[in-house]
Short mmCIF file of C-alpha atoms and ligand atoms in Angstrom, two decimals:
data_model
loop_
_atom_site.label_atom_id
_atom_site.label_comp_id
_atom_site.label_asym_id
_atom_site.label_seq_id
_atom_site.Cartn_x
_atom_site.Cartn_y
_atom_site.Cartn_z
CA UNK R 4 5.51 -12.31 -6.80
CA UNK R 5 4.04 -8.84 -7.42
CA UNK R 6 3.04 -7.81 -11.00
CA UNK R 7 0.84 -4.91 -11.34
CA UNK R 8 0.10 -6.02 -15.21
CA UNK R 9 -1.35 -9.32 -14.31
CA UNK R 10 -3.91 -7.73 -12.05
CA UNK R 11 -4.76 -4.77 -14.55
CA UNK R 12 -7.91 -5.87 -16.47
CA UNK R 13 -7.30 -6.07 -20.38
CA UNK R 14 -9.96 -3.65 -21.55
CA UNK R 15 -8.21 -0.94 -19.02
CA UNK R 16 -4.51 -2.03 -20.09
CA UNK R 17 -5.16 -1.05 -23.63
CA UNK R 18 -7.86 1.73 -22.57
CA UNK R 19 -6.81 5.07 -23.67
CA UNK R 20 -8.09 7.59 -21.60
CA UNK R 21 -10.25 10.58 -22.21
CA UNK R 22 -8.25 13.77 -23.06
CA UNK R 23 -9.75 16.99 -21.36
CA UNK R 24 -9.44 20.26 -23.10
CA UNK R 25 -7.15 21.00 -19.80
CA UNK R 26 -5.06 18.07 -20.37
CA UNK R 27 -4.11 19.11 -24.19
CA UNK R 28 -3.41 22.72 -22.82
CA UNK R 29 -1.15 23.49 -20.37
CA UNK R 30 0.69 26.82 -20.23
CA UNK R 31 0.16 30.69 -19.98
CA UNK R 32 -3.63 31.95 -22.13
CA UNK R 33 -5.81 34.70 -21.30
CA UNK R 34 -8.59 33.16 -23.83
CA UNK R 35 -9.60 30.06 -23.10
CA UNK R 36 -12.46 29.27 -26.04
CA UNK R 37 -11.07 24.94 -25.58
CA UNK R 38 -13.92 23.77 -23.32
CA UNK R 39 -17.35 25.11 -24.42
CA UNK R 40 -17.18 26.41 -21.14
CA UNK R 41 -19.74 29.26 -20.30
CA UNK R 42 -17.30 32.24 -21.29
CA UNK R 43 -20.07 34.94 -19.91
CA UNK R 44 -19.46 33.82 -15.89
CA UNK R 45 -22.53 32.39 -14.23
CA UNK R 46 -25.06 33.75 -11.59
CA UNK R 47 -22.49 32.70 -8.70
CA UNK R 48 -18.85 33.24 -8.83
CA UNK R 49 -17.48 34.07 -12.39
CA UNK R 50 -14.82 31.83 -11.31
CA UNK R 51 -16.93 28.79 -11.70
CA UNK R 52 -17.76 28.75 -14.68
CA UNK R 53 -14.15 27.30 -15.97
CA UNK R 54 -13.63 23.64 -15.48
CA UNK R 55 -10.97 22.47 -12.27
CA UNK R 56 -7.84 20.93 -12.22
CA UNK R 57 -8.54 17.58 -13.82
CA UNK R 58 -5.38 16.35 -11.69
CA UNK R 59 -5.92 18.95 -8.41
CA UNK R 60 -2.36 19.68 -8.48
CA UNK R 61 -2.40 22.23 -5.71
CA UNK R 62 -4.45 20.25 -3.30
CA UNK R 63 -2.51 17.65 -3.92
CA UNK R 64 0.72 19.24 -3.24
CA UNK R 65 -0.94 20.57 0.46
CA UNK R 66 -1.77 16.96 1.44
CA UNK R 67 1.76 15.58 0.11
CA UNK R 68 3.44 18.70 2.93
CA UNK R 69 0.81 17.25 5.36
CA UNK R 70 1.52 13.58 5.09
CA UNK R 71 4.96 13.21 4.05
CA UNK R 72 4.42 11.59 0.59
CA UNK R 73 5.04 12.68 -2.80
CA UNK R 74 2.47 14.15 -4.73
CA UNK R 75 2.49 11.16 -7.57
CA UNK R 76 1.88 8.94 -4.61
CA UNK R 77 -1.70 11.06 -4.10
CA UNK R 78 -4.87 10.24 -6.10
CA UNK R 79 -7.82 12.23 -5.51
CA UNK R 80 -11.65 10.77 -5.38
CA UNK R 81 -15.36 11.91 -4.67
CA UNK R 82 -15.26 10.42 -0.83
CA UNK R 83 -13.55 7.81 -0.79
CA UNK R 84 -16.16 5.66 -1.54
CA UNK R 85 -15.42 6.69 -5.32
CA UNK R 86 -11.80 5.20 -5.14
CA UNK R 87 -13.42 1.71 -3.61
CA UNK R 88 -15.40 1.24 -7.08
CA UNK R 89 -12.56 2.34 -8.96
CA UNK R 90 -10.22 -0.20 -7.55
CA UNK R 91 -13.17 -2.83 -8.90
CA UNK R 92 -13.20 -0.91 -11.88
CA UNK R 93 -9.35 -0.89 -12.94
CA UNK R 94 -8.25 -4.54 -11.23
CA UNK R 95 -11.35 -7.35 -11.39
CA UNK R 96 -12.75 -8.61 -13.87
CA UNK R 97 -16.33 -9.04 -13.92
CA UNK R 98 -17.88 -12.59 -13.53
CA UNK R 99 -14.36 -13.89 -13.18
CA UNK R 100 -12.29 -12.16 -10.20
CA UNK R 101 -12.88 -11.70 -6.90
CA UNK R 102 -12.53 -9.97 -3.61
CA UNK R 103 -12.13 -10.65 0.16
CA UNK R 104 -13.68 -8.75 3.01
CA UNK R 105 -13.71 -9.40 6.76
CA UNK R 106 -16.85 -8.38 8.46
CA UNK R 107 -18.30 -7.11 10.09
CA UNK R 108 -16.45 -4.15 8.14
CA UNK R 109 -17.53 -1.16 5.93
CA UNK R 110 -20.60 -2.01 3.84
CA UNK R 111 -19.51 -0.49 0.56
CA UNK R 112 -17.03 -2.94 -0.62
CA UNK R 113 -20.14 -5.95 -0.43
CA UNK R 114 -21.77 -3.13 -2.61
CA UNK R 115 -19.21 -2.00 -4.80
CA UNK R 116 -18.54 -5.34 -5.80
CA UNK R 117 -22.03 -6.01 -6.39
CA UNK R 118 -22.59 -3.03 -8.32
CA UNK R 119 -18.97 -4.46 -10.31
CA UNK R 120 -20.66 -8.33 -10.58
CA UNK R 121 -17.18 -9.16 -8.64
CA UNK R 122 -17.55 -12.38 -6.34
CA UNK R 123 -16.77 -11.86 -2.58
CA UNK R 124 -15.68 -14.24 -0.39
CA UNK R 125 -15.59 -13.48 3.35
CA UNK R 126 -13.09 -14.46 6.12
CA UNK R 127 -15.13 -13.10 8.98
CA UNK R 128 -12.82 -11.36 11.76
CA UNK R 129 -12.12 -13.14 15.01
CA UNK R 130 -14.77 -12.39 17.97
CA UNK R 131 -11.72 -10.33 19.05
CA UNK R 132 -12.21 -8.32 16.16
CA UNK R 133 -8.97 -8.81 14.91
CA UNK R 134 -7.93 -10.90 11.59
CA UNK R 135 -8.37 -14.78 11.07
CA UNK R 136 -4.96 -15.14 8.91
CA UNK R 137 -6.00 -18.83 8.70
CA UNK R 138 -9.55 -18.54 7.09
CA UNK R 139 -8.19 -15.93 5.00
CA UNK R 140 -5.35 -17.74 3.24
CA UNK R 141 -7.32 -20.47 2.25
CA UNK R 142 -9.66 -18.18 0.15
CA UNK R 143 -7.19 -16.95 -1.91
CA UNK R 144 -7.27 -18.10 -5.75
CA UNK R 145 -5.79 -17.31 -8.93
CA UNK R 146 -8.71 -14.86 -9.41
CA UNK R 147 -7.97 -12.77 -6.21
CA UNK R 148 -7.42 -9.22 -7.03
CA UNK R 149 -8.43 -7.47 -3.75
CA UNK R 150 -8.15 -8.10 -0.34
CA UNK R 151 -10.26 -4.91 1.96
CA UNK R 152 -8.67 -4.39 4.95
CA UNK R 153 -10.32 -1.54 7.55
CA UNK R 154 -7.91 -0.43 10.34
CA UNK R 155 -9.48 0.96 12.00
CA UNK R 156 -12.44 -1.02 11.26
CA UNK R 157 -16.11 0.25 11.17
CA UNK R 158 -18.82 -0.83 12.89
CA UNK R 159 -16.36 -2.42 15.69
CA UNK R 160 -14.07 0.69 15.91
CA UNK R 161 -10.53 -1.09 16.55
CA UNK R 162 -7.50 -1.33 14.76
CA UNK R 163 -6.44 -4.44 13.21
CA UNK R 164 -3.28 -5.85 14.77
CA UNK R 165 -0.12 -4.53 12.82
CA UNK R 166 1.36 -7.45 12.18
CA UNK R 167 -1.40 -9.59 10.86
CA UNK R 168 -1.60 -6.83 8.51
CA UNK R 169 1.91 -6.99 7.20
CA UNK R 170 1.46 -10.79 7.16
CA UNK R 171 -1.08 -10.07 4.47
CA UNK R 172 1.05 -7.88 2.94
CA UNK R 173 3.48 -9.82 2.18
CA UNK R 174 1.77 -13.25 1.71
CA UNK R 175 -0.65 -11.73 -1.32
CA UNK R 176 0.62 -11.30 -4.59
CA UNK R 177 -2.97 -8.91 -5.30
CA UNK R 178 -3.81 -5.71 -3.99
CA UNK R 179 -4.10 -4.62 -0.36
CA UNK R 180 -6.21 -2.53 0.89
CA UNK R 181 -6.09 -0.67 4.03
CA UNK R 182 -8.77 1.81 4.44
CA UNK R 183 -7.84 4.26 6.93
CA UNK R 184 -10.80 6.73 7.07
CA UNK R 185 -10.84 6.97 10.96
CA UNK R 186 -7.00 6.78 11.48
CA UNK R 187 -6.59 10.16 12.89
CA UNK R 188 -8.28 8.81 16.23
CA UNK R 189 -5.91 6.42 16.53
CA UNK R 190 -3.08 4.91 18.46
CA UNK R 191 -1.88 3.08 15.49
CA UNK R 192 0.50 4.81 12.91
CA UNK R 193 -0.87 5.08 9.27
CA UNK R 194 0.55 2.80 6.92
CA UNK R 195 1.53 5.72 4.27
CA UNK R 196 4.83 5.88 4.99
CA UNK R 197 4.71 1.68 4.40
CA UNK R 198 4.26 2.38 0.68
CA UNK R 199 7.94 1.99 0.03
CA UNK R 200 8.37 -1.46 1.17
CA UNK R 201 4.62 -2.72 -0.49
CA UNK R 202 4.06 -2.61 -4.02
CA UNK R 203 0.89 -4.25 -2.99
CA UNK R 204 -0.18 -1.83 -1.03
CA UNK R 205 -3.23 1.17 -1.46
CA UNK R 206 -4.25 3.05 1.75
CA UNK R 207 -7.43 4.74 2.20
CA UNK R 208 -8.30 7.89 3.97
CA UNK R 209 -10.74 10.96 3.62
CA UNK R 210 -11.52 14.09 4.90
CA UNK R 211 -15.07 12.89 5.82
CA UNK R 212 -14.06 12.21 9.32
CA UNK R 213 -11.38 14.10 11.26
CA UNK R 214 -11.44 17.08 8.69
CA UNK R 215 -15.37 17.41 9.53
CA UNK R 216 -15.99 17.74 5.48
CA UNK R 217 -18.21 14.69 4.62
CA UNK R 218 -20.45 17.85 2.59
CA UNK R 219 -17.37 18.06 0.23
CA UNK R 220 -16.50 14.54 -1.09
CA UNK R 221 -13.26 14.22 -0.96
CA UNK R 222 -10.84 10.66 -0.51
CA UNK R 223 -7.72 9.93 -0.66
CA UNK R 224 -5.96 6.81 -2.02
CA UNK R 225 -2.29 6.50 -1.33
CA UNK R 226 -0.12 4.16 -3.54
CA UNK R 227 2.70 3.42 -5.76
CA UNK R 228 2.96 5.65 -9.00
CA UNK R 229 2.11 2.39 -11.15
CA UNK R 230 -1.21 1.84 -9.58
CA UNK R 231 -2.46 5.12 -9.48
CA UNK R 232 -1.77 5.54 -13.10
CA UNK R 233 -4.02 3.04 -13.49
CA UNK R 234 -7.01 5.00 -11.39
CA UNK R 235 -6.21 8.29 -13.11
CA UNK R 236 -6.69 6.95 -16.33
CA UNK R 237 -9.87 5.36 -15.54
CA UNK R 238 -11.40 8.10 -13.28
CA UNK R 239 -13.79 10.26 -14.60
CA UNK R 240 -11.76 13.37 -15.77
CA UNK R 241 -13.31 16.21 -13.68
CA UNK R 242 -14.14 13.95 -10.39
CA UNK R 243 -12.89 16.66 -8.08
CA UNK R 244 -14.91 20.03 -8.61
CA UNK R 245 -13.93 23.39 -8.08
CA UNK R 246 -15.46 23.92 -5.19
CA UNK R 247 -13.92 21.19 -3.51
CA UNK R 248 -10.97 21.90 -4.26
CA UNK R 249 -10.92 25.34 -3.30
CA UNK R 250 -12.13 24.11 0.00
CA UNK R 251 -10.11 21.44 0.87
CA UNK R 252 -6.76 24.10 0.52
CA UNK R 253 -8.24 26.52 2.77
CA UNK R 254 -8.97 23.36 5.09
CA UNK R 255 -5.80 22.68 4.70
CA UNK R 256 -4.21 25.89 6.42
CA UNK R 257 -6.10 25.10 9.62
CA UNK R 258 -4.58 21.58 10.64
CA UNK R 259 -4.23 22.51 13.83
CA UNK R 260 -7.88 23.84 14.54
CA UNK R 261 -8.43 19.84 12.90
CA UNK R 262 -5.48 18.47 15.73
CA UNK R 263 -7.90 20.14 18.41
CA UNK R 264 -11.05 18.92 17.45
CA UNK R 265 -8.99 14.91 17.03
CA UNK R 266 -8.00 15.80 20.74
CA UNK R 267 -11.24 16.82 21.92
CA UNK R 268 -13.31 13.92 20.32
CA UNK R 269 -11.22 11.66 22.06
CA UNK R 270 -11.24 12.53 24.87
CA UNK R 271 -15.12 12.78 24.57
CA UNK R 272 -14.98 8.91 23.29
CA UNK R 273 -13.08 8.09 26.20
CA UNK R 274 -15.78 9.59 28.56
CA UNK R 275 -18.76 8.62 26.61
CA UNK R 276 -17.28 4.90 27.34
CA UNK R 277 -16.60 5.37 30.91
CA UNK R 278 -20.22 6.25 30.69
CA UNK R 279 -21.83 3.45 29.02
CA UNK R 280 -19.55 0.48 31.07
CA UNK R 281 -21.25 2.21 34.19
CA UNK R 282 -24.94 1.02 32.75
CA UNK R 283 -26.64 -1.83 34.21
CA UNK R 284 -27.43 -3.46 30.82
CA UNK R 285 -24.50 -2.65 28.99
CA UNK R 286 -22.39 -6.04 28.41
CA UNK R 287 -19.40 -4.58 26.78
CA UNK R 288 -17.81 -1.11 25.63
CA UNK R 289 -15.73 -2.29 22.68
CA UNK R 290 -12.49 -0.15 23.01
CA UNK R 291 -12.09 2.15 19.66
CA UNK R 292 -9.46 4.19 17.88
CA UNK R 293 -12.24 5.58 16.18
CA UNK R 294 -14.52 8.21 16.49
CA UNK R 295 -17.74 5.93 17.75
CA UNK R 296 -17.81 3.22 20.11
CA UNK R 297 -19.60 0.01 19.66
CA UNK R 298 -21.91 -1.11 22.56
CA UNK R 299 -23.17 -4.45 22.87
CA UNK R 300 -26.09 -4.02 25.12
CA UNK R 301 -29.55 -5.89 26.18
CA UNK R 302 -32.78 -4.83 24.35
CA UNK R 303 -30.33 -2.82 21.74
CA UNK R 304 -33.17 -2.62 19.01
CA UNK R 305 -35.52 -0.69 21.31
CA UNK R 306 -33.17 1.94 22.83
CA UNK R 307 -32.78 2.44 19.42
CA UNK R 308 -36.23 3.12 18.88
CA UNK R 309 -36.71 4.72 22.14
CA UNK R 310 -33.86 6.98 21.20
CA UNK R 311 -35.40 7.85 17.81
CA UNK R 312 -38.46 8.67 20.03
CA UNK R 313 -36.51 11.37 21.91
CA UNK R 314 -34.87 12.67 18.59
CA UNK R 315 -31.44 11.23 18.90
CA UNK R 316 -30.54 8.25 16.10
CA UNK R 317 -27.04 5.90 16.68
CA UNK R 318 -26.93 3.20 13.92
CA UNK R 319 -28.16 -0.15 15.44
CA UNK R 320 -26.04 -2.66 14.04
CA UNK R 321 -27.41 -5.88 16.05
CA UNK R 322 -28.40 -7.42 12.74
CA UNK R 323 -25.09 -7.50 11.53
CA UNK R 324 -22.93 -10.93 12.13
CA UNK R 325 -20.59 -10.49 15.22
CA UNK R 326 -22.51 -6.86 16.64
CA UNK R 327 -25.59 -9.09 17.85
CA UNK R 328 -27.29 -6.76 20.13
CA UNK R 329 -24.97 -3.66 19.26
CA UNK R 330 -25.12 -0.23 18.79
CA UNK R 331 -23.11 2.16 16.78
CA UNK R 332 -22.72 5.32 18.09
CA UNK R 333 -20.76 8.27 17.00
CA UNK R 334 -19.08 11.12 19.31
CA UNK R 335 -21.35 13.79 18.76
CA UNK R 336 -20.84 17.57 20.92
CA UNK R 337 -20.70 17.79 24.71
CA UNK R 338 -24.27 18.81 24.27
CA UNK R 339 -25.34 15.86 22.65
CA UNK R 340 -23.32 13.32 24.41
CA UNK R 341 -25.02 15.00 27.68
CA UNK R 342 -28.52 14.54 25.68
CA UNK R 343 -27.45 10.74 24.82
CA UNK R 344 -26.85 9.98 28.27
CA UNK R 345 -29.74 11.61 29.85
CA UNK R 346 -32.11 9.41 27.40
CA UNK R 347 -30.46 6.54 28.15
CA UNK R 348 -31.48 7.80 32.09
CA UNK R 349 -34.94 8.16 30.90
CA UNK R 350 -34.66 4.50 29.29
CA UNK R 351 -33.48 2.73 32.27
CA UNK R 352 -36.11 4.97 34.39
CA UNK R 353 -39.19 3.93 31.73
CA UNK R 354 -38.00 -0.07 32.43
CA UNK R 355 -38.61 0.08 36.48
CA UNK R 356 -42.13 -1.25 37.17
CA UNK R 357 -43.74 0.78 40.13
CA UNK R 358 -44.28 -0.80 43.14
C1 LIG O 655 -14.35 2.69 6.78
C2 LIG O 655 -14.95 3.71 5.88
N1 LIG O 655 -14.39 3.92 4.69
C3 LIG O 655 -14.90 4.85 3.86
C4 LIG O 655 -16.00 5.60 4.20
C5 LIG O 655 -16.55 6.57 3.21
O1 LIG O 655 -15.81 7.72 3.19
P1 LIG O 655 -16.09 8.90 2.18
O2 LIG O 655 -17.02 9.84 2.86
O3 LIG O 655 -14.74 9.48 1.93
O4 LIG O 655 -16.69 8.31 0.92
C6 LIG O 655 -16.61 5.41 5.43
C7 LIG O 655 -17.80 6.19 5.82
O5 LIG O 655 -18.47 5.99 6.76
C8 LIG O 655 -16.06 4.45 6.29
O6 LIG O 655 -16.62 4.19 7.49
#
């Protein structure tokens, strides 16, 4: 069974929390001499010079209209890769918990967790892509306080099967976590409106992708009130800054100039893959809900390089277990798809030997 106080490490349980001047004062002042703020202004925006919302109420109650969820179901990081080492931080103990990944996946849990001194085992994903429920079970112990699951899942781009998920779900009596960052290009429903049924349960997303704001550092985790209590308290006070926030509202009003560019990226992806299955060397076109597409293709270390050469870089991944031979590559503008595809001309043109 779930209990949230098992997994909560004991310096955190009885951890009390650091009280901001803007947590001890909440209400209607014209003078605010509580911060050692700099009362004067500053040489940008006299506005700036206050501290933000240590709790980014109004942002948070934009995203909670956006995605159907209660506000006290939103927590707020620096990218999301903030609430990854957070979840370490409040959940596994050093030395003596662990975690479970599934690569290939998203480097920064291996580095979080290093960073943390938290064990990882690995159950490494199917050559489908998709989840080995058998390897995974058996490498679950009583120290097992995270389980990262990527849906859907970088490098490889596809979601993970829904099912195997909520097998997970309800087989692990630790934290689940679905990390969601390129959702919005996908088929698959988010798992948000799952909180309900899965105390277990944190999802993942960010405005690094869809939104087009990886300058602003903002992720979102998505849970139940209990574990995000837990985050808040451990989170450092002012992790959101002003401008940020400020940002991420005005963002906010334009979700349909956002839907447009989710539409138009897709449909780019979809090309861009047409593309690529059409090249002589290319051996497979993974298919992706995200907004890249893995290609497995011959010689995939030198197009890199050849790329580089013509001032175009995709993230060659054929070192990593599973993506022999691959390459990452993201949806960029018409433009530079069209410059992408004319390199890769010039790099099956440079291989012919002249007669
Ligand atoms: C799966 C996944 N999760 C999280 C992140 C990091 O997101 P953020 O920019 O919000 O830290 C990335 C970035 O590439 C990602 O691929």
């Amino acid at each position: 069974m779930f209990q949230l106080d098992k997994l909560i490490r004991d310096n955190i349980k009885t951890l009390k929390a650091y009280s901001s001047a803007r947590d001890e004062f909440s209400g209607e002042a014209s003078v605010f001499l509580d911060a050692n703020e700099n009362s004067l202004g500053s040489p940008l925006k006299k506005w700036y010079n206050r501290y933000p919302d240590p709790h980014q109420q109004a942002v948070k109650k934009a995203l909670s209209l956006i995605k159907g969820i209660a506000p006290e179901h939103i927590f707020l990081g620096n990218g999301s890769d903030e609430c990854i080492d957070l979840l370490y931080r409040c959940f596994c103990e050093p030395g003596k918990d662990n975690a479970i990944i599934c690569p290939p996946t998203y480097g920064m849990y291996e580095v979080s967790a290093n960073i943390n001194n938290i064990a990882l085992k690995r159950a490494p994903l199917l050559p489908d892509f998709q989840l080995n429920l058998a390897h995974l079970e058996t490498l679950i112990d009583e120290n097992t306080k995270l389980i990262w699951l990527c849906s859907p899942n970088n490098p490889t781009g596809n979601s993970l099967n829904r099912a195997d998920i909520e097998m997970v779900l309800n087989h692990f009596d630790g934290i689940v976590v679905i990390d969601e960052a390129y959702i919005n290009f996908a088929k698959q429903n988010s798992f948000i409106q799952d909180l309900v049924d899965y105390p277990n349960l944190v999802v993942l997303q960010t405005f690094s992708k869809a939104w087009g704001l990886a300058g602003l550092r903002l992720g979102m985790a998505f849970a139940s009130k209990e574990i995000l209590a837990v985050m808040d308290k451990v989170k450092p006070p002012y992790n959101i800054n002003q401008v940020t926030q400020e940002l991420a509202l005005k963002a906010m009003e334009e979700l349909g100039q956002v839907k447009d560019m989710i539409r138009i990226l897709v449909d780019m992806r979809e090309a861009l893959v047409g593309v690529f299955e059409s090249m002589p060397t290319v051996e497979k076109v993974y298919p992706s809900d995200a907004n890249f597409i893995l290609v497995k293709i011959a010689e995939a270390r030198k197009i890199y390089e050849f790329l580089l050469t013509k001032g175009i870089v995709v993230r060659d991944r054929s070192s990593v277990q599973l993506c022999e031979d691959c390459l990452r590559i993201t949806i960029g503008t018409e433009q530079e798809n069209t410059d992408l595809v004319d390199a890769m001309q010039d790099w099956y043109a440079s291989q012919t030997i002249p007669e």
